Coordinates of C-alpha atoms in Angstrom, one line a residue:
M58 CA -87.8 -146.6 18.4
I59 CA -89.3 -148.6 16.0
S60 CA -87.5 -147.9 12.5
H61 CA -90.1 -147.1 8.9
L62 CA -88.4 -149.3 6.5
P63 CA -89.2 -149.4 2.5
L64 CA -91.1 -152.7 2.0
G65 CA -91.4 -152.3 -1.7
L66 CA -88.8 -155.1 -2.7
A67 CA -90.0 -157.7 -4.9
F68 CA -91.0 -160.7 -3.8
S69 CA -89.7 -164.3 -5.2
S70 CA -90.1 -167.0 -2.8
P71 CA -91.5 -169.7 -4.5
L72 CA -94.1 -170.2 -2.5
R73 CA -95.5 -167.0 -3.8
A74 CA -98.3 -167.4 -6.1
H75 CA -98.8 -163.4 -7.2
Y76 CA -96.1 -161.1 -7.7
C77 CA -96.2 -158.6 -4.9
P78 CA -95.3 -154.8 -5.2
A79 CA -125.5 -147.0 27.0
P80 CA -126.2 -150.8 27.7
P81 CA -125.3 -153.6 26.2
R82 CA -126.0 -153.7 22.9
L83 CA -127.2 -157.1 21.7
S84 CA -129.4 -158.2 18.9
R85 CA -131.8 -161.4 19.0
P86 CA -131.0 -164.4 16.4
P87 CA -134.2 -165.7 14.8
P88 CA -135.6 -168.8 15.9
H89 CA -133.2 -172.3 15.9
P90 CA -134.7 -173.8 12.4
R91 CA -134.8 -177.3 13.9
H92 CA -138.2 -177.9 11.9
A93 CA -136.6 -175.7 8.7
G94 CA -137.2 -178.9 6.5
T95 CA -133.5 -179.3 6.1
G96 CA -132.7 -181.6 8.4
G97 CA -130.2 -181.1 11.4
L98 CA -129.2 -178.1 12.0
G99 CA -130.4 -176.7 8.3
C100 CA -128.2 -175.4 5.6
V101 CA -128.5 -172.4 3.2
Q102 CA -125.3 -171.8 1.0
A103 CA -124.3 -168.1 0.7
K104 CA -122.9 -166.1 -1.8
G105 CA -119.2 -166.3 -2.7
A106 CA -116.5 -166.7 -6.1
R107 CA -116.4 -169.9 -5.6
R108 CA -117.6 -172.4 -3.1
R109 CA -118.5 -175.9 -1.6
R110 CA -121.3 -177.2 -2.1
C111 CA -123.7 -177.3 1.1
C112 CA -123.4 -180.2 2.7
R113 CA -125.5 -180.6 6.4
A114 CA -123.5 -179.8 9.4
S115 CA -121.8 -182.3 10.9
V116 CA -120.1 -182.7 14.6
S117 CA -117.5 -184.9 15.2
S118 CA -115.6 -186.0 18.8
A119 CA -113.0 -188.7 20.4
P120 CA -115.1 -190.7 22.4
A121 CA -114.4 -189.7 25.8
A122 CA -112.4 -192.4 27.1
A123 CA -109.8 -191.4 24.9
M124 CA -108.9 -188.3 25.7
D125 CA -106.7 -187.4 28.0
P126 CA -108.1 -185.1 31.0
S127 CA -105.3 -182.6 30.2
E128 CA -106.4 -182.3 26.8
V129 CA -108.3 -178.8 25.9
K130 CA -110.4 -180.6 24.3
K131 CA -112.7 -181.3 27.5
D132 CA -113.4 -177.3 27.4
L133 CA -114.3 -176.8 24.1
Y134 CA -116.9 -178.0 22.0
P135 CA -116.7 -180.4 19.4
L136 CA -115.3 -180.2 16.2
V137 CA -117.8 -179.2 12.8
E138 CA -117.0 -179.4 9.5
P139 CA -117.9 -176.0 7.0
Y140 CA -121.6 -175.7 5.4
D141 CA -120.1 -173.8 3.4
T142 CA -116.4 -172.3 2.2
G143 CA -115.5 -169.5 -0.9
F144 CA -113.3 -167.1 -1.9
L145 CA -113.8 -163.3 -1.8
K146 CA -112.0 -160.8 -3.7
V147 CA -111.4 -157.4 -1.7
S148 CA -109.1 -155.8 -4.3
D149 CA -106.9 -156.1 -7.5
V150 CA -104.1 -158.3 -5.7
H151 CA -105.9 -160.0 -2.6
T152 CA -108.8 -162.7 -2.4
L153 CA -109.8 -164.6 0.7
Y154 CA -110.6 -167.4 1.9
Y155 CA -113.6 -168.1 4.1
E156 CA -115.5 -170.6 5.7
Q157 CA -119.1 -170.9 7.4
S158 CA -120.2 -173.5 10.2
G159 CA -122.1 -173.8 13.0
N160 CA -126.3 -173.0 12.9
P161 CA -126.9 -171.3 8.9
H162 CA -129.9 -169.5 10.9
G163 CA -128.3 -168.4 13.8
H164 CA -126.6 -165.1 15.6
P165 CA -123.3 -164.6 13.1
V166 CA -120.0 -164.6 14.8
V167 CA -116.6 -163.8 13.2
F168 CA -113.5 -165.5 14.6
L169 CA -110.2 -162.8 13.8
H170 CA -107.2 -164.8 14.1
G171 CA -104.0 -164.2 15.2
G172 CA -100.1 -162.9 13.6
P173 CA -101.3 -160.8 12.1
G174 CA -100.5 -163.5 9.2
A175 CA -101.0 -166.9 11.3
G176 CA -104.3 -168.1 9.5
T177 CA -107.4 -169.6 10.7
S178 CA -107.7 -173.7 11.7
P179 CA -110.6 -176.3 12.1
G180 CA -110.3 -175.9 16.2
N181 CA -111.2 -171.7 15.1
R182 CA -114.8 -172.9 15.7
R183 CA -114.7 -175.1 18.4
F184 CA -115.2 -172.1 21.1
F185 CA -119.0 -171.2 20.0
D186 CA -122.0 -173.1 20.3
P187 CA -122.4 -174.9 16.8
E188 CA -126.4 -174.8 17.2
F189 CA -126.9 -171.2 18.3
Y190 CA -124.1 -169.4 16.3
R191 CA -123.0 -169.3 12.9
I192 CA -119.6 -169.4 12.8
V193 CA -118.0 -167.1 10.4
L194 CA -113.7 -167.7 10.0
F195 CA -111.7 -165.9 7.5
D196 CA -107.5 -166.1 6.3
Q197 CA -107.1 -162.4 6.1
R198 CA -104.6 -160.8 3.6
G199 CA -101.6 -162.9 2.9
A200 CA -102.6 -166.1 5.6
G201 CA -103.8 -169.0 5.2
R202 CA -105.7 -170.0 2.6
S203 CA -105.8 -166.9 1.2
T204 CA -104.3 -165.4 -1.8
P205 CA -101.5 -164.2 -3.1
H206 CA -99.3 -166.1 -0.3
A207 CA -97.4 -163.4 2.5
C208 CA -97.7 -160.4 0.2
L209 CA -97.4 -157.3 2.3
E210 CA -98.9 -155.3 -1.0
Q211 CA -101.6 -153.6 0.0
N212 CA -101.9 -155.0 3.6
T213 CA -102.5 -152.6 6.2
T214 CA -104.8 -152.9 9.6
W215 CA -107.1 -150.8 7.6
D216 CA -107.8 -153.0 4.8
L217 CA -108.3 -155.4 7.0
V218 CA -110.9 -153.2 8.9
A219 CA -112.6 -152.9 5.0
D220 CA -112.2 -156.5 4.2
I221 CA -113.9 -157.6 7.6
E222 CA -117.0 -155.5 6.3
K223 CA -116.9 -156.7 2.7
L224 CA -117.0 -159.9 4.1
R225 CA -119.9 -159.1 6.2
E226 CA -121.7 -157.7 3.3
H227 CA -120.8 -160.1 0.6
L228 CA -122.8 -162.8 3.5
D229 CA -125.8 -160.5 3.9
I230 CA -125.1 -160.5 7.9
P231 CA -126.6 -157.2 9.1
E232 CA -124.3 -157.5 12.4
W233 CA -122.1 -160.0 14.0
Q234 CA -119.9 -160.5 17.9
V235 CA -116.6 -160.2 17.0
F236 CA -113.9 -162.8 19.0
G237 CA -109.9 -162.3 18.5
G238 CA -107.3 -162.5 20.3
S239 CA -103.4 -161.6 20.5
W240 CA -103.4 -159.8 17.2
G241 CA -107.4 -161.0 16.4
S242 CA -107.1 -158.8 19.4
T243 CA -106.2 -155.7 18.3
L244 CA -108.2 -155.9 14.7
T245 CA -110.4 -156.7 16.9
L246 CA -110.7 -153.4 18.4
A247 CA -110.0 -151.6 15.4
Y248 CA -113.0 -153.1 13.2
S249 CA -115.3 -152.3 16.2
Q250 CA -114.4 -148.4 17.0
A251 CA -114.3 -148.5 12.9
H252 CA -117.8 -150.1 13.0
P253 CA -119.4 -149.9 16.4
D254 CA -123.2 -150.2 14.6
K255 CA -122.1 -153.3 13.0
V256 CA -120.8 -155.3 16.3
T257 CA -123.9 -157.1 18.8
G258 CA -120.4 -158.4 21.2
I259 CA -117.0 -158.6 21.2
V260 CA -114.7 -161.4 23.0
L261 CA -110.5 -160.6 23.6
R262 CA -107.6 -162.2 24.3
G263 CA -104.0 -162.0 24.7
I264 CA -104.4 -158.4 24.7
F265 CA -102.0 -157.0 22.2
L266 CA -102.3 -152.8 21.6
L267 CA -99.5 -152.9 19.1
R268 CA -97.7 -149.9 21.2
K269 CA -93.8 -149.4 21.7
K270 CA -93.5 -151.0 24.5
E271 CA -95.3 -154.1 23.9
L272 CA -93.2 -154.4 20.6
D273 CA -90.1 -153.6 22.5
W274 CA -90.5 -156.1 26.0
F275 CA -91.0 -159.2 22.9
Y276 CA -88.3 -158.2 20.1
E277 CA -86.0 -156.3 21.4
G278 CA -85.2 -157.6 24.9
G279 CA -87.3 -158.1 27.4
A280 CA -89.1 -161.9 26.9
A281 CA -85.3 -163.1 26.6
A282 CA -85.3 -163.2 30.6
I283 CA -87.7 -166.0 30.6
F284 CA -86.8 -167.5 27.2
P285 CA -82.8 -166.9 26.9
D286 CA -82.6 -170.8 25.4
A287 CA -85.2 -169.9 22.7
W288 CA -83.7 -166.0 22.4
E289 CA -80.0 -166.8 21.5
P290 CA -81.1 -168.1 18.1
F291 CA -83.6 -165.5 16.9
R292 CA -80.5 -163.1 18.2
D293 CA -77.6 -165.0 16.4
F294 CA -79.0 -164.7 13.1
I295 CA -78.5 -160.9 13.1
P296 CA -75.1 -159.4 13.6
E297 CA -73.9 -157.7 16.6
E298 CA -73.7 -154.5 14.8
E299 CA -77.8 -154.4 13.8
R300 CA -79.1 -155.9 17.4
N301 CA -79.9 -152.0 18.6
C302 CA -83.3 -152.9 16.4
F303 CA -84.1 -156.4 15.6
I304 CA -87.6 -155.7 14.3
A305 CA -85.4 -153.5 11.4
A306 CA -82.9 -155.9 10.9
Y307 CA -85.2 -159.2 10.4
S308 CA -87.6 -156.8 8.0
K309 CA -84.2 -156.1 5.6
R310 CA -83.8 -159.9 5.6
L311 CA -87.8 -161.1 5.4
T312 CA -88.1 -158.9 2.3
S313 CA -84.5 -160.3 0.7
S314 CA -84.4 -160.8 -2.8
D315 CA -83.2 -164.0 -2.1
P316 CA -86.1 -166.2 -1.0
T317 CA -83.5 -168.6 1.4
V318 CA -82.9 -165.8 3.2
Q319 CA -86.5 -165.2 3.7
I320 CA -87.6 -168.6 4.8
E321 CA -84.3 -168.5 7.1
A322 CA -85.5 -165.5 8.8
A323 CA -88.8 -166.6 8.8
K324 CA -88.4 -169.7 10.8
R325 CA -86.2 -167.6 13.2
W326 CA -88.5 -165.3 13.8
T327 CA -92.0 -167.6 14.0
M328 CA -89.6 -170.3 16.0
W329 CA -89.1 -167.5 18.7
E330 CA -93.1 -167.0 18.7
M331 CA -94.1 -170.8 18.7
M332 CA -91.7 -171.4 21.7
T333 CA -92.9 -168.4 24.2
A334 CA -96.7 -168.9 23.7
H335 CA -97.8 -171.4 26.3
L336 CA -96.8 -171.5 29.9
I337 CA -95.2 -175.5 29.3
Q338 CA -93.9 -175.2 25.8
N339 CA -95.8 -177.1 23.4
N340 CA -94.5 -178.9 20.9
D341 CA -97.1 -179.2 18.4
N342 CA -97.2 -175.7 18.5
I343 CA -93.3 -175.2 18.2
K344 CA -93.5 -177.9 15.4
R345 CA -95.0 -174.9 13.0
G346 CA -92.0 -173.1 13.0
E347 CA -91.0 -175.6 11.0
D348 CA -92.8 -175.2 7.9
D349 CA -91.6 -173.1 5.5
K350 CA -94.7 -172.3 4.3
F351 CA -96.4 -171.4 7.2
S352 CA -93.2 -169.4 8.6
L353 CA -92.8 -167.3 5.5
A354 CA -96.6 -166.0 5.7
F355 CA -96.3 -165.5 9.5
A356 CA -92.8 -163.8 9.8
R357 CA -93.3 -161.6 6.7
I358 CA -96.4 -160.2 7.7
E359 CA -96.2 -159.9 11.1
N360 CA -93.0 -157.6 10.8
H361 CA -94.6 -156.1 8.0
Y362 CA -97.3 -154.6 10.7
F363 CA -94.6 -154.3 13.1
V364 CA -92.4 -152.1 11.4
N365 CA -94.5 -149.7 10.3
K366 CA -96.4 -149.7 14.1
G367 CA -99.4 -151.1 13.1
F368 CA -100.6 -148.4 10.4
L369 CA -102.4 -147.1 13.3
P370 CA -102.3 -142.9 13.8
S371 CA -100.8 -142.8 17.7
D372 CA -99.4 -145.4 19.9
S373 CA -102.1 -145.4 22.3
Y374 CA -104.6 -145.2 19.7
L375 CA -107.1 -148.2 20.8
L376 CA -106.9 -147.2 24.3
D377 CA -107.9 -143.6 23.0
N378 CA -110.8 -145.0 21.1
V379 CA -112.1 -147.4 23.3
E380 CA -115.2 -144.8 24.1
K381 CA -116.7 -145.3 20.9
I382 CA -117.0 -149.1 22.2
R383 CA -117.7 -148.8 25.9
H384 CA -121.4 -149.8 25.3
I385 CA -120.8 -152.7 23.5
K386 CA -120.6 -155.5 25.6
A387 CA -117.1 -157.2 25.9
F388 CA -114.8 -159.9 27.5
I389 CA -111.2 -159.4 28.1
V390 CA -109.0 -162.7 29.3
Q391 CA -106.1 -162.8 30.0
G392 CA -103.4 -165.5 30.9
R393 CA -101.1 -164.3 33.8
Y394 CA -97.9 -165.5 32.3
D395 CA -98.6 -164.4 28.9
V396 CA -94.9 -164.1 27.7
C397 CA -95.8 -162.6 24.0
C398 CA -98.8 -160.1 25.1
P399 CA -98.0 -159.3 28.2
M400 CA -101.0 -158.7 31.1
M401 CA -99.7 -155.0 31.0
S402 CA -101.6 -154.6 28.2
A403 CA -104.8 -156.3 29.1
W404 CA -104.2 -154.3 32.6
D405 CA -104.5 -150.5 30.5
L406 CA -107.2 -152.0 28.3
H407 CA -109.2 -153.4 31.8
K408 CA -108.6 -149.3 33.2
A409 CA -109.8 -148.0 30.4
W410 CA -112.7 -149.9 29.9
P411 CA -114.6 -151.2 33.4
E412 CA -117.4 -151.8 31.4
A413 CA -116.1 -155.2 30.2
E414 CA -116.0 -158.2 31.9
F415 CA -112.5 -159.0 32.9
K416 CA -111.2 -162.6 33.7
V417 CA -107.4 -163.6 34.5
V418 CA -106.1 -166.7 33.7
P419 CA -103.8 -167.7 36.8
D420 CA -102.0 -170.2 35.6
A421 CA -101.9 -169.6 31.5
G422 CA -99.6 -168.2 28.9
H423 CA -100.4 -166.9 25.8
S424 CA -102.5 -169.3 23.9
A425 CA -106.3 -170.1 23.6
N426 CA -105.8 -173.6 23.6
E427 CA -104.5 -173.2 26.9
V428 CA -106.9 -175.1 29.2
G429 CA -107.9 -172.6 31.0
I430 CA -107.9 -169.5 28.4
A431 CA -109.6 -171.5 26.5
A432 CA -112.8 -173.1 29.3
E433 CA -112.7 -168.8 29.7
L434 CA -112.8 -167.6 26.1
R435 CA -116.2 -170.4 25.7
S436 CA -117.8 -169.0 28.9
A437 CA -117.6 -165.6 27.4
T438 CA -119.3 -167.1 24.1
E439 CA -121.7 -168.8 26.4
K440 CA -122.8 -165.8 28.4
L441 CA -123.2 -163.8 25.1
R442 CA -125.4 -166.3 24.4
D443 CA -127.5 -166.7 26.9
M444 CA -128.2 -162.4 26.7
L445 CA -128.6 -163.2 23.5
R446 CA -131.7 -165.6 24.4
K447 CA -133.7 -163.9 27.2

């Protein structure tokens, strides 16, 4: 049983900038603005507390000859730069970073990152056709470029659901497609079930329903049977007498008043996930676990959500509320050998929601950047695009 622990301890890390106590429903986008007088993909600037000066959307890609055939680059769109960035204050504590790229007049899609606490990266834009989609990325509370960094105060699933709505309204978007993987799939389901009238389509990857059996599998020794070499450093950081619940034991250290303890616990927690996220271990991904700032937000926020059972009313809450979104066109993509979010959850969601298109990638683990998963995610966004064009 995951314990509920008090999480109000002061966060005194020097990295902290703030004290932290029917049929598928689809909407057609407006015509593509090739002749809107702005050149290229067009250019508009949305509201924001602080914004980059808007510029023409640009596309960059490496020459084909320079690409390694094994790289996922061949299965994703070329990188586009944001035409708008800004910060949105969503509470008296939190301010969110957001960006927009692709077609300013295209069909809106919002990308919900994983973790919670991981933040977004430029590569997240590449799942979407930049000539068709208005691509919105944002860093959730305490993550990425949002402030205050790694803050746990006023940071719950329902705060994030409210933030998504605030961002949609701030950007004057009537409704949008929602795309999320791992924790992003959890948040996508929670948001869509709360606001089904604002969602035109759903793409989910690496399904995580935040149930006790999923947390026990990954954090209490189940996945250790497959990755014992990665598990032991995670395990050995905790004294034997506290190993009956690793999530609770790490919570104690991740909320310690000693920043050195916080950092070490954060790196151990993060490295465990980075070393298990791919079918074949990815060194670049593992290096992320060595970064103090990234690890601190990733581990503190993840652990905070998990020790509080995702702030969900019941263990099966997201499955129990599928009826609210059954009418929305949706795609579920799952790696067969996903150790972080094992396929049992995707299978349970598939059985509860057979109307959603379900794709199992036979040679992939958890990461969205594995070739087979990336190809299926792009395919899903293209199928939604083509439905909207009809």
